mmCIF file of C-alpha atoms in Angstrom:
data_model
loop_
_atom_site.group_PDB
_atom_site.id
_atom_site.type_symbol
_atom_site.label_atom_id
_atom_site.label_comp_id
_atom_site.label_asym_id
_atom_site.label_seq_id
_atom_site.Cartn_x
_atom_site.Cartn_y
_atom_site.Cartn_z
ATOM 1 C CA MET A 29 -11.307 1.619 1.800
ATOM 2 C CA PRO A 30 -12.304 0.187 5.048
ATOM 3 C CA SER A 31 -13.261 2.989 7.614
ATOM 4 C CA GLN A 32 -12.184 3.726 11.040
ATOM 5 C CA ALA A 33 -14.271 0.882 12.366
ATOM 6 C CA THR A 34 -12.045 -1.663 10.764
ATOM 7 C CA PRO A 35 -10.115 -3.712 13.297
ATOM 8 C CA ARG A 36 -6.582 -3.470 13.279
ATOM 9 C CA ALA A 37 -4.679 -5.970 11.441
ATOM 10 C CA THR A 38 -3.734 -8.856 13.407
ATOM 11 C CA SER A 39 0.067 -9.040 14.197
ATOM 12 C CA ARG A 40 2.593 -11.154 15.635
ATOM 13 C CA THR A 41 6.169 -10.449 16.638
ATOM 14 C CA ALA A 42 8.794 -12.646 17.846
ATOM 15 C CA THR A 43 12.582 -12.335 18.930
ATOM 16 C CA ALA A 44 14.914 -15.127 19.113
ATOM 17 C CA SER A 45 18.760 -15.412 18.961
ATOM 18 C CA ARG A 46 19.699 -13.062 15.967
ATOM 19 C CA ALA A 47 16.398 -13.114 14.459
ATOM 20 C CA ALA A 48 13.322 -10.920 14.502
ATOM 21 C CA VAL A 49 9.761 -11.571 12.636
ATOM 22 C CA SER A 50 6.537 -9.405 12.204
ATOM 23 C CA ALA A 51 3.823 -11.079 10.358
ATOM 24 C CA TRP A 52 0.194 -9.894 9.691
ATOM 25 C CA ARG A 53 -2.749 -10.187 7.395
ATOM 26 C CA PRO A 54 -3.658 -6.640 6.226
ATOM 27 C CA ARG A 55 -7.183 -5.540 5.118
ATOM 28 C CA VAL A 56 -6.200 -5.302 1.331
ATOM 29 C CA PRO A 57 -7.595 -7.533 -1.208
ATOM 30 C CA GLY A 58 -5.290 -9.920 -2.683
ATOM 31 C CA VAL A 59 -2.714 -9.931 0.318
ATOM 32 C CA VAL A 60 -2.786 -13.170 2.362
ATOM 33 C CA GLU A 61 0.160 -12.053 4.500
ATOM 34 C CA VAL A 62 2.834 -9.412 4.974
ATOM 35 C CA PHE A 63 6.087 -10.877 6.530
ATOM 36 C CA HIS A 64 9.090 -8.579 7.603
ATOM 37 C CA ALA A 65 12.235 -10.529 9.209
ATOM 38 C CA ARG A 66 15.615 -10.271 10.129
ATOM 39 C CA PHE A 67 17.917 -13.508 9.915
ATOM 40 C CA THR A 68 21.356 -14.280 10.355
ATOM 41 C CA GLU A 69 21.696 -17.818 11.334
ATOM 42 C CA TYR A 70 18.343 -19.512 10.042
ATOM 43 C CA ALA A 71 18.387 -20.913 6.397
ATOM 44 C CA TYR A 72 15.090 -21.960 4.961
ATOM 45 C CA PRO A 73 15.005 -25.775 3.767
ATOM 46 C CA MET A 74 13.030 -26.430 0.622
ATOM 47 C CA HIS A 75 9.427 -25.813 0.584
ATOM 48 C CA VAL A 76 6.521 -24.348 -1.151
ATOM 49 C CA HIS A 77 3.679 -21.640 -0.705
ATOM 50 C CA ASP A 78 0.226 -21.556 -2.059
ATOM 51 C CA ALA A 79 0.641 -17.892 -2.835
ATOM 52 C CA TRP A 80 2.868 -15.876 -4.931
ATOM 53 C CA THR A 81 6.018 -14.572 -2.784
ATOM 54 C CA LEU A 82 7.301 -11.150 -3.540
ATOM 55 C CA LEU A 83 10.409 -10.432 -1.769
ATOM 56 C CA ILE A 84 12.685 -7.278 -1.421
ATOM 57 C CA VAL A 85 15.957 -7.492 0.729
ATOM 58 C CA ASP A 86 16.615 -4.180 2.202
ATOM 59 C CA ASP A 87 20.056 -5.501 4.163
ATOM 60 C CA GLY A 88 22.409 -8.196 3.206
ATOM 61 C CA ALA A 89 21.565 -10.726 0.266
ATOM 62 C CA VAL A 90 19.650 -13.986 0.150
ATOM 63 C CA ARG A 91 20.757 -16.908 -2.059
ATOM 64 C CA TYR A 92 18.057 -19.349 -2.987
ATOM 65 C CA ASP A 93 17.239 -22.448 -5.542
ATOM 66 C CA LEU A 94 14.262 -22.277 -7.409
ATOM 67 C CA ASP A 95 13.240 -25.217 -10.037
ATOM 68 C CA ARG A 96 16.888 -26.806 -9.449
ATOM 69 C CA HIS A 97 18.486 -23.315 -10.361
ATOM 70 C CA GLU A 98 20.373 -20.867 -8.252
ATOM 71 C CA HIS A 99 19.575 -17.296 -7.921
ATOM 72 C CA GLY A 100 20.366 -14.328 -5.753
ATOM 73 C CA THR A 101 18.885 -10.953 -4.415
ATOM 74 C CA PRO A 102 21.129 -7.954 -4.776
ATOM 75 C CA HIS A 103 19.688 -4.770 -3.274
ATOM 76 C CA ASP A 104 18.208 -3.316 -6.594
ATOM 77 C CA THR A 105 16.032 -6.515 -7.260
ATOM 78 C CA VAL A 106 12.765 -7.618 -6.699
ATOM 79 C CA SER A 107 12.242 -11.390 -6.551
ATOM 80 C CA LEU A 108 8.945 -13.232 -7.626
ATOM 81 C CA LEU A 109 8.773 -16.695 -6.523
ATOM 82 C CA PRO A 110 5.661 -18.610 -7.844
ATOM 83 C CA PRO A 111 3.217 -20.864 -6.048
ATOM 84 C CA HIS A 112 3.535 -24.433 -5.565
ATOM 85 C CA VAL A 113 7.250 -24.365 -6.781
ATOM 86 C CA PRO A 114 9.878 -25.507 -4.301
ATOM 87 C CA HIS A 115 12.535 -23.136 -3.161
ATOM 88 C CA ASN A 116 14.749 -22.747 -0.384
ATOM 89 C CA GLY A 117 16.757 -19.650 1.144
ATOM 90 C CA ALA A 118 19.832 -18.649 2.890
ATOM 91 C CA ALA A 119 22.121 -15.698 3.895
ATOM 92 C CA VAL A 120 24.977 -14.924 1.601
ATOM 93 C CA THR A 121 27.283 -13.795 4.480
ATOM 94 C CA SER A 122 27.472 -14.293 8.400
ATOM 95 C CA ASP A 123 25.785 -10.798 8.607
ATOM 96 C CA GLY A 124 22.488 -12.147 7.570
ATOM 97 C CA PHE A 125 19.708 -10.552 5.877
ATOM 98 C CA ARG A 126 16.614 -8.409 6.357
ATOM 99 C CA LYS A 127 13.702 -8.817 3.969
ATOM 100 C CA ARG A 128 10.202 -7.738 3.495
ATOM 101 C CA VAL A 129 7.578 -9.874 1.896
ATOM 102 C CA LEU A 130 4.224 -9.926 0.156
ATOM 103 C CA TYR A 131 2.362 -13.261 -0.084
ATOM 104 C CA LEU A 132 -0.099 -12.623 -2.970
ATOM 105 C CA ASP A 133 -3.114 -14.777 -4.050
ATOM 106 C CA THR A 134 -3.965 -15.619 -7.687
ATOM 107 C CA SER A 135 -6.412 -12.500 -7.766
ATOM 108 C CA ARG A 136 -3.285 -10.481 -7.749
ATOM 109 C CA LEU A 137 -1.374 -12.865 -10.443
ATOM 110 C CA GLY A 138 -2.735 -15.678 -12.425
ATOM 111 C CA ASP A 139 -1.433 -19.432 -12.666
ATOM 112 C CA GLU A 140 -0.674 -18.705 -16.258
ATOM 113 C CA LEU A 141 2.388 -16.686 -15.193
ATOM 114 C CA ILE A 142 3.906 -19.401 -13.098
ATOM 115 C CA GLY A 143 6.027 -20.694 -15.819
ATOM 116 C CA ALA A 144 7.695 -17.091 -16.830
ATOM 117 C CA ALA A 145 8.259 -16.725 -13.139
ATOM 118 C CA VAL A 146 10.445 -19.784 -12.651
ATOM 119 C CA ASP A 147 12.311 -18.592 -15.776
ATOM 120 C CA ARG A 148 13.114 -15.296 -14.542
ATOM 121 C CA PRO A 149 12.293 -14.643 -10.676
ATOM 122 C CA ASP A 150 14.567 -11.901 -10.008
ATOM 123 C CA LEU A 151 13.525 -8.541 -11.580
ATOM 124 C CA ARG A 152 16.282 -5.949 -11.619
ATOM 125 C CA ASP A 153 13.882 -3.033 -12.208
ATOM 126 C CA PRO A 154 14.314 0.242 -9.698
ATOM 127 C CA LEU A 155 10.914 1.712 -10.257
ATOM 128 C CA LEU A 156 9.480 -1.581 -9.458
ATOM 129 C CA ARG A 157 11.873 -1.876 -6.287
ATOM 130 C CA ARG A 158 10.594 1.553 -5.230
ATOM 131 C CA ARG A 159 7.086 0.862 -5.494
ATOM 132 C CA VAL A 160 7.066 -2.513 -3.466
ATOM 133 C CA GLY A 161 8.859 -0.401 -0.683
ATOM 134 C CA GLN A 162 6.244 2.180 -0.707
ATOM 135 C CA VAL A 163 3.413 -0.512 -0.155
ATOM 136 C CA HIS A 164 5.318 -1.765 2.675
ATOM 137 C CA THR A 165 5.557 1.646 4.151
ATOM 138 C CA ALA A 166 1.861 2.112 3.515
ATOM 139 C CA LEU A 167 0.977 -1.397 5.047
ATOM 140 C CA VAL A 168 2.505 -1.034 8.154
ATOM 141 C CA ARG A 169 -0.034 2.290 9.013
ATOM 142 C CA PRO A 170 -3.463 1.419 9.991
ATOM 143 C CA GLY A 171 -5.995 3.404 7.745
ATOM 144 C CA ASP A 172 -3.941 3.424 4.628
ATOM 145 C CA GLU A 173 -5.239 0.121 3.064
ATOM 146 C CA LEU A 174 -6.208 2.298 -0.090
ATOM 147 C CA GLU A 175 -2.971 3.660 -0.667
ATOM 148 C CA ALA A 176 -1.636 0.393 -0.209
ATOM 149 C CA GLU A 177 -4.133 -1.246 -2.571
ATOM 150 C CA SER A 178 -3.637 1.420 -5.230
ATOM 151 C CA ARG A 179 0.260 0.987 -5.219
ATOM 152 C CA LEU A 180 -0.175 -2.720 -5.342
ATOM 153 C CA THR A 181 -2.436 -2.758 -8.158
ATOM 154 C CA LEU A 182 0.260 -0.832 -10.144
ATOM 155 C CA ILE A 183 2.945 -3.263 -9.002
ATOM 156 C CA GLY A 184 0.677 -6.172 -10.287
ATOM 157 C CA GLU A 185 0.613 -4.538 -13.625
ATOM 158 C CA ARG A 186 4.203 -4.011 -13.878
ATOM 159 C CA LEU A 187 5.068 -7.535 -12.862
ATOM 160 C CA ARG A 188 2.791 -8.922 -15.699
ATOM 161 C CA GLU A 189 4.849 -6.572 -18.099
ATOM 162 C CA HIS A 190 7.702 -8.274 -17.021
ATOM 163 C CA LEU A 191 6.597 -11.760 -17.136
ATOM 164 C CA ARG A 192 4.831 -11.416 -20.596
ATOM 165 C CA SER A 193 7.904 -9.393 -21.778
ATOM 166 C CA ARG A 194 5.364 -6.706 -23.428
ATOM 167 C CA PRO A 195 3.550 -3.798 -22.391
ATOM 168 C CA VAL A 196 -0.032 -4.263 -21.116
ATOM 169 C CA PRO A 197 -2.312 -3.055 -24.032
ATOM 170 C CA GLY A 198 -4.130 -0.059 -23.153
ATOM 171 C CA ALA A 199 -2.685 0.287 -19.778
ATOM 172 C CA ALA A 200 -1.672 3.952 -20.127
ATOM 173 C CA GLY A 201 -5.038 5.023 -22.163
ATOM 174 C CA ARG A 202 -6.817 7.982 -20.665
ATOM 175 C CA ASP A 203 -10.343 7.770 -19.589
ATOM 176 C CA PRO A 204 -11.990 11.087 -18.439
ATOM 177 C CA VAL A 205 -15.506 10.161 -18.175
ATOM 178 C CA LEU A 206 -14.224 7.017 -16.117
ATOM 179 C CA ALA A 207 -12.099 9.242 -13.691
ATOM 180 C CA ARG A 208 -15.079 11.472 -13.161
ATOM 181 C CA ARG A 209 -17.269 8.685 -12.261
ATOM 182 C CA LEU A 210 -14.532 7.350 -9.699
ATOM 183 C CA ARG A 211 -14.175 10.943 -8.504
ATOM 184 C CA GLU A 212 -18.096 10.937 -7.741
ATOM 185 C CA LEU A 213 -18.130 7.547 -6.083
ATOM 186 C CA LEU A 214 -15.185 8.843 -3.897
ATOM 187 C CA ASP A 215 -17.060 11.937 -3.122
ATOM 188 C CA GLU A 216 -20.203 9.653 -2.102
ATOM 189 C CA ARG A 217 -18.139 7.305 0.195
ATOM 190 C CA VAL A 218 -15.562 10.074 1.580
ATOM 191 C CA VAL A 219 -16.376 8.544 5.409
ATOM 192 C CA GLU A 220 -17.095 4.673 4.841
ATOM 193 C CA GLY A 221 -14.257 4.646 1.871
ATOM 194 C CA LEU A 222 -14.008 1.840 -0.437
ATOM 195 C CA THR A 223 -11.608 -0.570 -2.019
ATOM 196 C CA LEU A 224 -10.077 -0.500 -5.443
ATOM 197 C CA GLU A 225 -11.835 -3.886 -6.066
ATOM 198 C CA GLU A 226 -15.356 -2.540 -5.016
ATOM 199 C CA ALA A 227 -14.846 0.320 -7.331
ATOM 200 C CA GLY A 228 -13.732 -1.833 -10.076
ATOM 201 C CA THR A 229 -17.075 -3.997 -9.814
ATOM 202 C CA LEU A 230 -19.211 -1.104 -9.561
ATOM 203 C CA LEU A 231 -17.947 0.859 -12.290
ATOM 204 C CA TYR A 232 -16.971 -2.242 -14.384
ATOM 205 C CA ALA A 233 -13.259 -1.415 -14.832
ATOM 206 C CA HIS A 234 -10.023 -3.152 -13.940
ATOM 207 C CA PRO A 235 -8.678 -1.565 -10.733
ATOM 208 C CA ALA A 236 -5.123 -0.707 -12.558
ATOM 209 C CA HIS A 237 -7.154 1.194 -15.172
ATOM 210 C CA LEU A 238 -9.196 3.035 -12.665
ATOM 211 C CA VAL A 239 -5.796 4.399 -10.950
ATOM 212 C CA ARG A 240 -4.274 5.385 -14.062
ATOM 213 C CA ALA A 241 -7.567 7.155 -15.341
ATOM 214 C CA PHE A 242 -7.861 8.976 -12.471
ATOM 215 C CA SER A 243 -4.294 10.079 -11.823
ATOM 216 C CA GLY A 244 -4.174 11.234 -15.514
ATOM 217 C CA ALA A 245 -7.135 13.231 -15.213
ATOM 218 C CA TYR A 246 -6.686 14.831 -12.013
ATOM 219 C CA GLY A 247 -2.725 14.702 -11.462
ATOM 220 C CA ILE A 248 -3.560 12.936 -7.930
ATOM 221 C CA ALA A 249 -4.070 8.963 -6.942
ATOM 222 C CA PRO A 250 -7.536 8.022 -5.838
ATOM 223 C CA HIS A 251 -6.362 7.467 -2.296
ATOM 224 C CA GLN A 252 -4.663 11.190 -2.064
ATOM 225 C CA TYR A 253 -7.960 12.366 -3.254
ATOM 226 C CA LEU A 254 -9.965 10.521 -0.606
ATOM 227 C CA MET A 255 -7.500 11.538 2.157
ATOM 228 C CA SER A 256 -7.714 15.430 1.044
ATOM 229 C CA ARG A 257 -11.572 15.297 1.071
ATOM 230 C CA ARG A 258 -11.358 13.561 4.996
ATOM 231 C CA VAL A 259 -8.886 16.218 5.788
ATOM 232 C CA GLY A 260 -11.193 19.144 4.231
ATOM 233 C CA ARG A 261 -13.842 17.845 6.351
ATOM 234 C CA ALA A 262 -11.773 17.562 9.550
ATOM 235 C CA ARG A 263 -10.793 21.145 9.145
ATOM 236 C CA GLY A 264 -14.185 22.691 9.268
ATOM 237 C CA LEU A 265 -15.045 20.331 12.189
ATOM 238 C CA LEU A 266 -12.012 21.301 14.047
ATOM 239 C CA LEU A 267 -12.789 24.888 13.732
ATOM 240 C CA GLU A 268 -16.220 24.140 15.223
ATOM 241 C CA GLY A 269 -14.495 23.074 18.567
ATOM 242 C CA ARG A 270 -14.603 19.454 18.095
ATOM 243 C CA GLN A 271 -11.880 17.404 19.654
ATOM 244 C CA PRO A 272 -9.538 15.503 17.150
ATOM 245 C CA GLY A 273 -10.098 12.094 18.566
ATOM 246 C CA GLU A 274 -13.775 12.721 17.772
ATOM 247 C CA VAL A 275 -13.178 14.511 14.289
ATOM 248 C CA ALA A 276 -11.129 11.283 13.299
ATOM 249 C CA VAL A 277 -14.051 8.968 13.867
ATOM 250 C CA VAL A 278 -16.701 11.051 11.883
ATOM 251 C CA THR A 279 -14.516 11.777 8.958
ATOM 252 C CA GLY A 280 -13.407 8.382 8.303
ATOM 253 C CA PHE A 281 -10.030 7.867 9.664
ATOM 254 C CA TYR A 282 -8.589 4.940 11.451
ATOM 255 C CA ASP A 283 -7.782 6.632 14.596
ATOM 256 C CA GLN A 284 -6.491 10.024 15.914
ATOM 257 C CA ALA A 285 -2.942 8.970 15.005
ATOM 258 C CA HIS A 286 -4.102 8.486 11.327
ATOM 259 C CA LEU A 287 -5.709 11.812 10.984
ATOM 260 C CA THR A 288 -2.715 13.476 12.687
ATOM 261 C CA ARG A 289 -0.354 12.035 10.035
ATOM 262 C CA HIS A 290 -2.252 13.021 7.190
ATOM 263 C CA PHE A 291 -3.488 16.451 8.425
ATOM 264 C CA ARG A 292 0.124 17.363 9.102
ATOM 265 C CA LYS A 293 1.100 16.410 5.691
ATOM 266 C CA LEU A 294 -1.479 18.476 3.911
ATOM 267 C CA VAL A 295 -2.095 21.330 6.375
ATOM 268 C CA GLY A 296 1.400 21.807 7.771
ATOM 269 C CA VAL A 297 0.283 21.732 11.580
ATOM 270 C CA THR A 298 -1.290 18.940 13.895
ATOM 271 C CA PRO A 299 -5.219 18.829 13.968
ATOM 272 C CA GLY A 300 -4.748 19.964 17.932
ATOM 273 C CA ARG A 301 -2.617 22.970 16.957
ATOM 274 C CA TYR A 302 -4.963 23.938 14.144
ATOM 275 C CA ARG A 303 -7.989 23.810 16.446
ATOM 276 C CA THR A 304 -6.368 26.026 19.316
ATOM 277 C CA SER A 305 -5.145 28.351 16.783
ATOM 278 C CA GLY A 306 -8.393 28.876 15.160
ATOM 279 C CA ARG A 307 -10.137 29.785 18.812
ATOM 280 C CA THR A 308 -7.283 32.076 19.341
ATOM 281 C CA GLY A 309 -7.480 33.797 16.064
ATOM 282 C CA SER A 310 -11.414 34.207 16.334
ATOM 283 C CA ARG A 311 -10.973 35.980 19.770
ATOM 284 C CA GLY A 312 -8.447 38.493 18.310
ATOM 285 C CA SER A 313 -10.144 39.375 15.128
ATOM 286 C CA GLY A 314 -13.538 38.566 15.757
ATOM 287 C CA ARG A 315 -13.952 37.111 12.265
ATOM 288 C CA GLY A 316 -12.742 33.506 12.937
ATOM 289 C CA SER A 317 -9.359 33.566 11.402
ATOM 290 C CA THR A 318 -7.546 30.561 11.809
ATOM 291 C CA GLY A 319 -4.034 32.173 12.586
ATOM 292 C CA ILE A 320 -2.298 29.536 10.178
ATOM 293 C CA GLY A 321 -3.376 30.490 6.858
ATOM 294 C CA GLY A 322 -6.350 28.653 5.921
ATOM 295 C CA SER A 323 -9.909 30.289 5.798
ATOM 296 C CA ALA A 324 -12.446 30.123 8.649
ATOM 297 C CA THR A 325 -14.539 27.735 6.633
ATOM 298 C CA GLY A 326 -11.496 25.416 6.450
ATOM 299 C CA SER A 327 -11.074 25.640 2.725
ATOM 300 C CA PRO A 328 -7.366 25.239 1.350
#
């Protein structure tokens, strides 16, 4: 995925009477816009989008018309509105609603699925609903674009299954050779990273197949593997006495906060504490012990 040199996604936040909106364009292929909003009094008139609208409602409910048919969005529903088809939207109650939306271009979902989406735009699928929420969580964290892209790839696959009303052939197939080749590619690009789209081009494989093959072979998603490799490098540099901010830059993290989040998740402490404990342990034992549980070389 893009390295720490990638500029922060442009964002805009606006508040008005009983309304709050945040919108930005992330560095994730196929995502035109991320839109988070809380509305109480506003109602959308009939309008169209050039992109697919993937919508979840976290609080309240939305009623909308699509192709002259009325639809709604209970909490366990994922709504997929196709491009170029007019629709509107309004809160069901006076309490309003809070929603999160992804606008996706046709590289994610093709125009051939528009008809099926018009017929059944509201999908009651708890797993899909959870995955969409996880993508949004990743998208608000700069530096986690590979995670967002990986999750979004599986979401696209599941959406196509719903719209085609049949499983995607070969979606769950194992491919250990492809998994090994992707691992080798990730090992070569630990710092600079890469997108699934790039990996798919280099390895002549669909991104969804890459994610499934890698996860099936190693029990870990590609983005998790890449972050663990970066954290491993960071441990060694911290034990050399380098500052966390500098370590974040040279190991491929977006910034120090990005390093800290993943370091704490995998190691159990912050980079700063890890670095300090290592220096303290070295003075006490003369053998470079970290005083935390990791080895002096930073290996797990």
